[in-house]
Coordinates of C-alpha atoms and ligand atoms in Angstrom, one line a residue:
X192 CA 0.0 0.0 0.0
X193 CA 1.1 3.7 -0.4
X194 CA 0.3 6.5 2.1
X195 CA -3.0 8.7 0.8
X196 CA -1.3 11.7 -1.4
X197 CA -2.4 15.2 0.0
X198 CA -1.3 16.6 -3.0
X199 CA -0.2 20.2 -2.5
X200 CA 0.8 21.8 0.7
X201 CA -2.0 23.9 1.1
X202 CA -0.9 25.5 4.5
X203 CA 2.1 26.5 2.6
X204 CA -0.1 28.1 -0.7
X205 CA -2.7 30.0 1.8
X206 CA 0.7 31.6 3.0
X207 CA 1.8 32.6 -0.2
X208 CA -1.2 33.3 -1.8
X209 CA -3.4 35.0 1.3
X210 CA -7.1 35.4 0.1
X211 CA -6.1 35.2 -3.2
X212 CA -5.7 31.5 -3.2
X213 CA -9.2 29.9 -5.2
X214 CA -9.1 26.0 -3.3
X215 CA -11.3 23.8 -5.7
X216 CA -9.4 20.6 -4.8
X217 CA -11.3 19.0 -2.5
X218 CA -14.9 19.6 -3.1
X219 CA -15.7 21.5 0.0
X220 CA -18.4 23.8 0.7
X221 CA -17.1 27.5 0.0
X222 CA -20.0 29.3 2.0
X223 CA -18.6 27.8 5.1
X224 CA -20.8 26.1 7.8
X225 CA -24.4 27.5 8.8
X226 CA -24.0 30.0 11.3
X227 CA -26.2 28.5 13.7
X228 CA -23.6 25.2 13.6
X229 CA -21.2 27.5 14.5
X230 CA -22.4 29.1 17.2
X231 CA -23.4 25.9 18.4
X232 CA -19.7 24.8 18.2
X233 CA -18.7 27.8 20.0
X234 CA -20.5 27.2 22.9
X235 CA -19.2 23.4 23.1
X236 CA -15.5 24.6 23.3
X237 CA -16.3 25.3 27.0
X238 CA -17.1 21.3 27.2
X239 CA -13.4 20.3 25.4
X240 CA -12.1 19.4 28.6
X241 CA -14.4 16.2 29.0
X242 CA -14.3 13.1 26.8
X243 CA -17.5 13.3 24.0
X244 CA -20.5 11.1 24.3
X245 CA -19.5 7.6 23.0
X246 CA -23.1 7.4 22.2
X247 CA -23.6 10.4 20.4
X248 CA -26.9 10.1 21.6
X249 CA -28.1 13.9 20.9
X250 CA -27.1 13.6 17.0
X251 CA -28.7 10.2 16.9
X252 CA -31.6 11.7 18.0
X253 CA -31.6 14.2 15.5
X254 CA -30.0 11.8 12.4
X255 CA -33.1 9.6 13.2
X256 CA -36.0 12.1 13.3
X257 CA -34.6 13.5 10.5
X258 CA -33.8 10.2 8.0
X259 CA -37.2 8.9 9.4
X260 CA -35.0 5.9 11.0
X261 CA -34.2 3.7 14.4
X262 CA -31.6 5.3 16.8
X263 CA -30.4 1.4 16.9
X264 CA -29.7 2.0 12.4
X265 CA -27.1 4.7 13.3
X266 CA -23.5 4.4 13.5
X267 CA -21.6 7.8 13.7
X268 CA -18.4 8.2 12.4
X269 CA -15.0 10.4 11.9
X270 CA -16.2 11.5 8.7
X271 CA -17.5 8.4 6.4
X272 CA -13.8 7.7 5.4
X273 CA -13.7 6.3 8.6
X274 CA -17.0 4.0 8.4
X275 CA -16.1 2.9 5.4
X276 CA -12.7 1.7 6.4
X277 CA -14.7 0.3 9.8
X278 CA -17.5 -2.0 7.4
X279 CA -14.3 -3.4 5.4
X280 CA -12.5 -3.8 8.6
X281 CA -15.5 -5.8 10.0
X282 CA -16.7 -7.4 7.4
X283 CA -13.9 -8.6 5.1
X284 CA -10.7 -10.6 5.6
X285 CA -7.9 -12.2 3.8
X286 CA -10.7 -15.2 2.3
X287 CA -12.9 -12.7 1.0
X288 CA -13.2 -10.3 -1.9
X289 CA -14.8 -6.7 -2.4
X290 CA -16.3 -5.3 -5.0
X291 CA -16.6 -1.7 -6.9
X292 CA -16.3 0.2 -10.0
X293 CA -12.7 1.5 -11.6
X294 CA -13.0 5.4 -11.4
X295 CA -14.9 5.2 -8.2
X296 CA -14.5 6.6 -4.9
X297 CA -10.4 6.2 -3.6
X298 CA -11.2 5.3 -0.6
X299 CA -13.0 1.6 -1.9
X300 CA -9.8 -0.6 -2.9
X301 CA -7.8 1.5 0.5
X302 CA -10.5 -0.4 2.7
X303 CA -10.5 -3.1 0.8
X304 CA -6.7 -3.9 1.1
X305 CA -6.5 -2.5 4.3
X306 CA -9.3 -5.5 5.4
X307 CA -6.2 -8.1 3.4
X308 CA -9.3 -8.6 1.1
X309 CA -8.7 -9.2 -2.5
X310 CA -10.3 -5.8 -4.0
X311 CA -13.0 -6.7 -7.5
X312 CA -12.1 -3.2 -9.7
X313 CA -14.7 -3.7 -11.9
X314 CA -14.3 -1.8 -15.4
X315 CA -16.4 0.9 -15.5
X316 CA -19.2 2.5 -18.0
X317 CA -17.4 3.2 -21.5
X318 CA -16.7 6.8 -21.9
X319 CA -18.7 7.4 -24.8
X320 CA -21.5 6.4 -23.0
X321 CA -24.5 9.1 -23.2
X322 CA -26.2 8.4 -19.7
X323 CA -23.4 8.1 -17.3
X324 CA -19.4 8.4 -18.8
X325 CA -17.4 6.3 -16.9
X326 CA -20.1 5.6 -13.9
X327 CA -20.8 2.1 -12.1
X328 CA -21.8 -0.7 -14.4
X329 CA -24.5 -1.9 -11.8
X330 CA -24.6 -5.0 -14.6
X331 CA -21.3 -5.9 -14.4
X332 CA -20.4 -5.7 -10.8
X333 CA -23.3 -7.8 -10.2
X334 CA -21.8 -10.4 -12.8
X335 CA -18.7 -9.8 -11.0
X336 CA -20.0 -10.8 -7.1
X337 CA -18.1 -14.0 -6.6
X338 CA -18.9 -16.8 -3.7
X339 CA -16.5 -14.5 -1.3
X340 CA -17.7 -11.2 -1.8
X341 CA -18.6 -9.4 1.3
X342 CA -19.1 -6.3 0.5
X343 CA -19.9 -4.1 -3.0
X344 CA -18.8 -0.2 -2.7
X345 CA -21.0 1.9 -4.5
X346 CA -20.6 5.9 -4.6
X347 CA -24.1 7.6 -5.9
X348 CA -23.1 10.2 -7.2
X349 CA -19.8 9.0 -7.4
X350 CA -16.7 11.1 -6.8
X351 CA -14.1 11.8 -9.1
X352 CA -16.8 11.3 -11.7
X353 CA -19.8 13.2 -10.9
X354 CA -21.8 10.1 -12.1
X355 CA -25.3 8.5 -10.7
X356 CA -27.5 5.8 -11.3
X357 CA -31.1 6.3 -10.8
X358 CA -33.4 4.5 -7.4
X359 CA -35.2 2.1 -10.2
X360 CA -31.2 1.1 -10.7
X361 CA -30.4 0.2 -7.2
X362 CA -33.5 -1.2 -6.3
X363 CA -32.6 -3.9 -9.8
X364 CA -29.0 -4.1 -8.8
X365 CA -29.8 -4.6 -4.4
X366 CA -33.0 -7.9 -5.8
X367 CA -29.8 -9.9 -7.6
X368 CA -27.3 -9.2 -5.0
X369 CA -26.8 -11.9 -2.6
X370 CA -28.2 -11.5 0.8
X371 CA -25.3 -12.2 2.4
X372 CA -23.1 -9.5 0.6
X373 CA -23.5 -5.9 2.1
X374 CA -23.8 -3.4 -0.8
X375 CA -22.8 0.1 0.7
X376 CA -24.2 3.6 -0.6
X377 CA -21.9 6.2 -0.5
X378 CA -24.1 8.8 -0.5
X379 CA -21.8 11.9 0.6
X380 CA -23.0 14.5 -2.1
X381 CA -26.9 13.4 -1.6
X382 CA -27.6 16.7 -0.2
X383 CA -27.0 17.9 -3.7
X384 CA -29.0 15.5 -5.4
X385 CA -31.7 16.4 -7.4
X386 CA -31.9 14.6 -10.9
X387 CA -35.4 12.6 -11.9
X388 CA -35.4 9.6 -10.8
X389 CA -32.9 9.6 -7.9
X390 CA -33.5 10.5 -4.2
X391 CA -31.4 8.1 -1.6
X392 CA -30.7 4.2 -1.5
X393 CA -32.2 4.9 2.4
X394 CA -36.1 3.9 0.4
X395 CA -34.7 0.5 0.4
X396 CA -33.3 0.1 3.8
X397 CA -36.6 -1.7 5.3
X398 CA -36.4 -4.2 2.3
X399 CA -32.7 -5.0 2.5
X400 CA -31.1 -5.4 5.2
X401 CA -27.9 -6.0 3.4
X402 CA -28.0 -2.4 2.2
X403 CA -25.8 0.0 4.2
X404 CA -25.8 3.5 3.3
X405 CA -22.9 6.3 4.0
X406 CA -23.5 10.2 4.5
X407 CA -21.2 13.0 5.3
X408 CA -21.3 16.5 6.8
X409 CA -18.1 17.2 4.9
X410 CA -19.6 18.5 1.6
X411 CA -23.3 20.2 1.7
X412 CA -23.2 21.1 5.3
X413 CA -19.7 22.2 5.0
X414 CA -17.9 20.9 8.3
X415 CA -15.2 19.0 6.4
X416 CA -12.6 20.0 8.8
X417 CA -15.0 18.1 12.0
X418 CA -14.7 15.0 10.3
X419 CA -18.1 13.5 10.9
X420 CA -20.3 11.3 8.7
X421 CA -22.9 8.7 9.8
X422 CA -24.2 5.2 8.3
X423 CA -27.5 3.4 8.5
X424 CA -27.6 -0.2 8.2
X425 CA -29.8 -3.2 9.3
X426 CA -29.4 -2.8 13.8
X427 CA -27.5 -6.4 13.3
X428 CA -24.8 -4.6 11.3
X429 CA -24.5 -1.7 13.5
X430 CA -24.3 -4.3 16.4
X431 CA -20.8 -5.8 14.7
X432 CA -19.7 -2.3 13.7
X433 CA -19.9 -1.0 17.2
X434 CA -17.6 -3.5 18.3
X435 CA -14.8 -2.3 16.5
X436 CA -15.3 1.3 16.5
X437 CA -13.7 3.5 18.4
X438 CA -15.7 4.5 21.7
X439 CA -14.9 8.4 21.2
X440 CA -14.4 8.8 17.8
X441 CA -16.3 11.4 16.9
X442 CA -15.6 14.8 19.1
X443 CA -17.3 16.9 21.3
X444 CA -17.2 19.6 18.7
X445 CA -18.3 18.0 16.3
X446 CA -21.7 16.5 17.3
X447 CA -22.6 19.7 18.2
X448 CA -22.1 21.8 14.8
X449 CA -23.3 18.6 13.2
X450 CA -26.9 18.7 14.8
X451 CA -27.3 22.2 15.2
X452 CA -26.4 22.4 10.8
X453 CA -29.7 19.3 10.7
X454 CA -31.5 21.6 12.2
X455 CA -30.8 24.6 10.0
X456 CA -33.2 23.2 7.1
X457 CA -33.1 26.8 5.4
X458 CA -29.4 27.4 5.5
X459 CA -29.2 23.6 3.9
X460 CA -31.8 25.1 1.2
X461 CA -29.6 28.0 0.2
X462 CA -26.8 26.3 0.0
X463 CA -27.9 23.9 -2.0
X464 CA -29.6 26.4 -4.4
X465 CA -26.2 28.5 -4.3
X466 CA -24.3 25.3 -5.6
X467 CA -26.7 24.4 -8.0
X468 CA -27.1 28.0 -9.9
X469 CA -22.9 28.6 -9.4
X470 CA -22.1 24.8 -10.8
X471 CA -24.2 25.2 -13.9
X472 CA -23.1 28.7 -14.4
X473 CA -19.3 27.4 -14.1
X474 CA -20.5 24.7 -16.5
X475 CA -21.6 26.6 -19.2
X476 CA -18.4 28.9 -18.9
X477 CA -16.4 26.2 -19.5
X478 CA -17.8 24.5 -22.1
X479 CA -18.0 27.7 -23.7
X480 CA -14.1 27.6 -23.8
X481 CA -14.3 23.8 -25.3
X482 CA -13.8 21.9 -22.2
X483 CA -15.7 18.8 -22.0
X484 CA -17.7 18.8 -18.6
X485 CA -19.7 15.5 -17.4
X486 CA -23.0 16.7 -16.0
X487 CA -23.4 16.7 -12.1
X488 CA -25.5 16.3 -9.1
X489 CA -22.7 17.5 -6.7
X490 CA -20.6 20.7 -6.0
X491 CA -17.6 19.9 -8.3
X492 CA -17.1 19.3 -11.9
X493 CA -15.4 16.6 -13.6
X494 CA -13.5 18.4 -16.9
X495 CA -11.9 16.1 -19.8
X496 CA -9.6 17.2 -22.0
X497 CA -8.4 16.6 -25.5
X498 CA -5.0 16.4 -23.8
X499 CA -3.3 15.2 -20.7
X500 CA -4.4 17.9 -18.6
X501 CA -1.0 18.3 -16.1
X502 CA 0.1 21.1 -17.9
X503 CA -2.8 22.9 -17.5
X504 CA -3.3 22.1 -13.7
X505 CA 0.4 23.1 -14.0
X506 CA -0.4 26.7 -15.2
X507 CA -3.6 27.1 -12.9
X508 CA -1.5 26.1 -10.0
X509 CA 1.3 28.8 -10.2
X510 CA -2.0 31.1 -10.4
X511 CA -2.7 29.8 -7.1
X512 CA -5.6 28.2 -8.6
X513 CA -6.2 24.4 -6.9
X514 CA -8.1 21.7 -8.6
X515 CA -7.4 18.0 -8.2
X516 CA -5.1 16.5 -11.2
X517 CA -6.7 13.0 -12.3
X518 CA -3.8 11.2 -13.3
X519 CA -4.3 8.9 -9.6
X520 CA -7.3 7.7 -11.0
X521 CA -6.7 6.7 -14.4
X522 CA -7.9 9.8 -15.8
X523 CA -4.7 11.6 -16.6
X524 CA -6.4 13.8 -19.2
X525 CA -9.4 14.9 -16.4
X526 CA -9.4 17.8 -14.0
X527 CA -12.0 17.6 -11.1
X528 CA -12.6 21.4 -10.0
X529 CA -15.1 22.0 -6.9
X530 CA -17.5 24.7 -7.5
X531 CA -15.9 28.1 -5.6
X532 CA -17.7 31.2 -4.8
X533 CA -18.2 33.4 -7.3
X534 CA -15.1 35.2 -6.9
X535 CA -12.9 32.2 -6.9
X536 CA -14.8 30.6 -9.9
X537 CA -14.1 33.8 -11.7
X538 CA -9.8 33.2 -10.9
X539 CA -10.3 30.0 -12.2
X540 CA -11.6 30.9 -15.7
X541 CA -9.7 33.7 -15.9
X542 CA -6.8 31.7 -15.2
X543 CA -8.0 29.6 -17.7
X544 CA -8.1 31.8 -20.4
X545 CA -4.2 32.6 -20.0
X546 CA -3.7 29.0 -21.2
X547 CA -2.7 28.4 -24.4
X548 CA -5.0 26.7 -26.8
X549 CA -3.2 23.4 -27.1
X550 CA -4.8 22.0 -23.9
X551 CA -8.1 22.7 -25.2
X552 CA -10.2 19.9 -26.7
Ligands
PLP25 C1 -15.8 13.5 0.3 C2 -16.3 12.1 0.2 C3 -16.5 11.3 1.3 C4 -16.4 11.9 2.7 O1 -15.5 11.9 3.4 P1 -15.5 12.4 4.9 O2 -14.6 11.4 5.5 O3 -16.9 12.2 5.5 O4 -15.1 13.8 4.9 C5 -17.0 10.1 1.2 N1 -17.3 9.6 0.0 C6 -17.2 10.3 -1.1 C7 -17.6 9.7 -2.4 C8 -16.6 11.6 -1.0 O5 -16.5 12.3 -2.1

């Protein structure tokens, strides 16, 4: 295994850069957290000096009256990276295999080998293909499910790729599956989600009890830097994740920005209206200037090029302009660029337009 690449040193560019640094890298929110989470985090620092609730029994309270589920369907996590690495860790083991599509989310095969698991990188959708350019082949992973799979790794919408696959999909894809294989959701974007046709994988939950399903409060609610996600899976599941997990892994802090931002359903609105009107603006300005740009259901934008695209991440990066180089993924000629405010959406097509024309498609 290889240690997870931060790519640039980011404490390092806001130094040299100041404000004028536009970070698209990471897909984070740029409006920062609801001001009601943060006051709600403020007022919790006085409570640093004791360990958190184990239980997170407060959030759980709040997950479940708002996802319409059990308390006992929760597990809470430090971010979702860390429940995902938890199911694999549970789950899987050095006789079993895991499943998921090439192109999807990087944190799949990590859990996966992390687990000794033989990982299943299953190709994915060809990229010509009008629906979904290299998205999840529900068909093929299915085929691909062998006696030892545990668990199948889906990301809807997927990141790097911006791709999804409808309810009607899943629903098809969870019916052929194996009972005894856990098919995870990764569902850290569905905040974002509106598309026809696709709402969450959480509809299925009382049908499937192998279905697990991840969220985040890293992207729409914008408390990346918390690190806290939750799952909901059958209370069996939960039961065996909870006896691996760590007992205070999820901070103080943390739960209390997290609830206070479930709470603050109009901030959520806005923000998701902000993202959707500043993504499809940022769309159409680049494929204005000939870049190819998948369409998306989340806040970032995956771009291919005619060419391998380093150069040009090259440029925009001594323009203190960050977006995430593909070339990790298999995608050396794709830039993913989060949508930024205005302002730093503005740097990057200006920056951009000082390109030469060769990198264009
Ligand atoms: C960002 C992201 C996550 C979330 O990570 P956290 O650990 O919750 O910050 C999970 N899955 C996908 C697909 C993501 O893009």
């Amino acid at each position: 295994m290889r240690a997870y690449d931060p790519g640039h040193d980011l404490p390092a560019l806001r130094e040299a850069f100041g404000a004028s640094l536009a970070e698209l890298g990471s897909n984070e929110n740029p409006q920062g957290p609801s001001p009601r989470a943060l006051k709600a985090m403020r007022a919790a620092l006085a409570g640093a000096f004791r360990y958190p609730d184990p239980r997170g029994t407060l959030l759980k309270r709040a997950l479940a009256e708002h996802l319409k589920v059990g308390t006992e369907r929760i597990v809470l996590g430090n971010g979702s990276h860390e429940l995902l690495m938890l199911l694999a860790q549970s789950f899987a083991d050095a006789r079993h295999s895991v499943a998921f599509s090439r192109f999807g989310f990087a944190v799949f095969p990590i859990a996966a080998a992390a687990a000794g698991a033989a990982a299943l990188c299953v190709p994915a959708l060809p990229r010509g293909d009008a629906g979904a350019p290299f998205g999840h082949d529900l068909d093929a992973i299915t085929t691909a499910i062998r006696r030892d799979t545990r668990i199948v790794y889906l990301a809807n919408p997927n990141n790097p790729t911006g791709t999804w696959f409808t309810d009607a999909a899943l629903e098809r894809f969870l019916e052929r599956a194996p009972r005894d294989v856990l098919v995870v959701v990764d569902e850290a974007y569905q905040e974002y989600v509106e598309a026809p046709g696709l709402t969450t994988a959480l509809g299925f939950a009382a049908r499937f009890p192998n279905l697990v399903v991840t969220r985040t409060f890293s992207k729409a609610y914008a408390l990346a830097g918390m690190r806290i996600g939750y799952l909901v899976a059958h209370p069996t599941v939960v039961e065996v994740l909870e006896r691996l997990r760590e007992s205070f892994n999820v901070n103080h802090i943390a739960l209390a920005g997290a609830a206070e931002a479930l709470r603050d359903k109009p901030w959520l609105a806005k923000a998701r209206a902000f993202n959707r009107a500043e993504r499809e603006w940022l769309r159409g300005e680049l494929l204005e200037r000939g870049f190819r740009c998948l369409p998306s259901q989340t806040n970032f934008l995956l771009c291919v090029l005619a060419h391998k695209a380093d150069a040009l991440e090259r440029h925009l990066f001594e323009r203190g302009v960050i977006v995430r180089p593909m070339g990790g993924y298999g995608l050396p000629r794709a830039l993913r660029i989060g949508v930024g405010s205005r302002v730093e959406n503005r740097r990057l097509l200006r920056a951009m337009d000082s390109f030469g024309q060769a990198g264009r498609r």
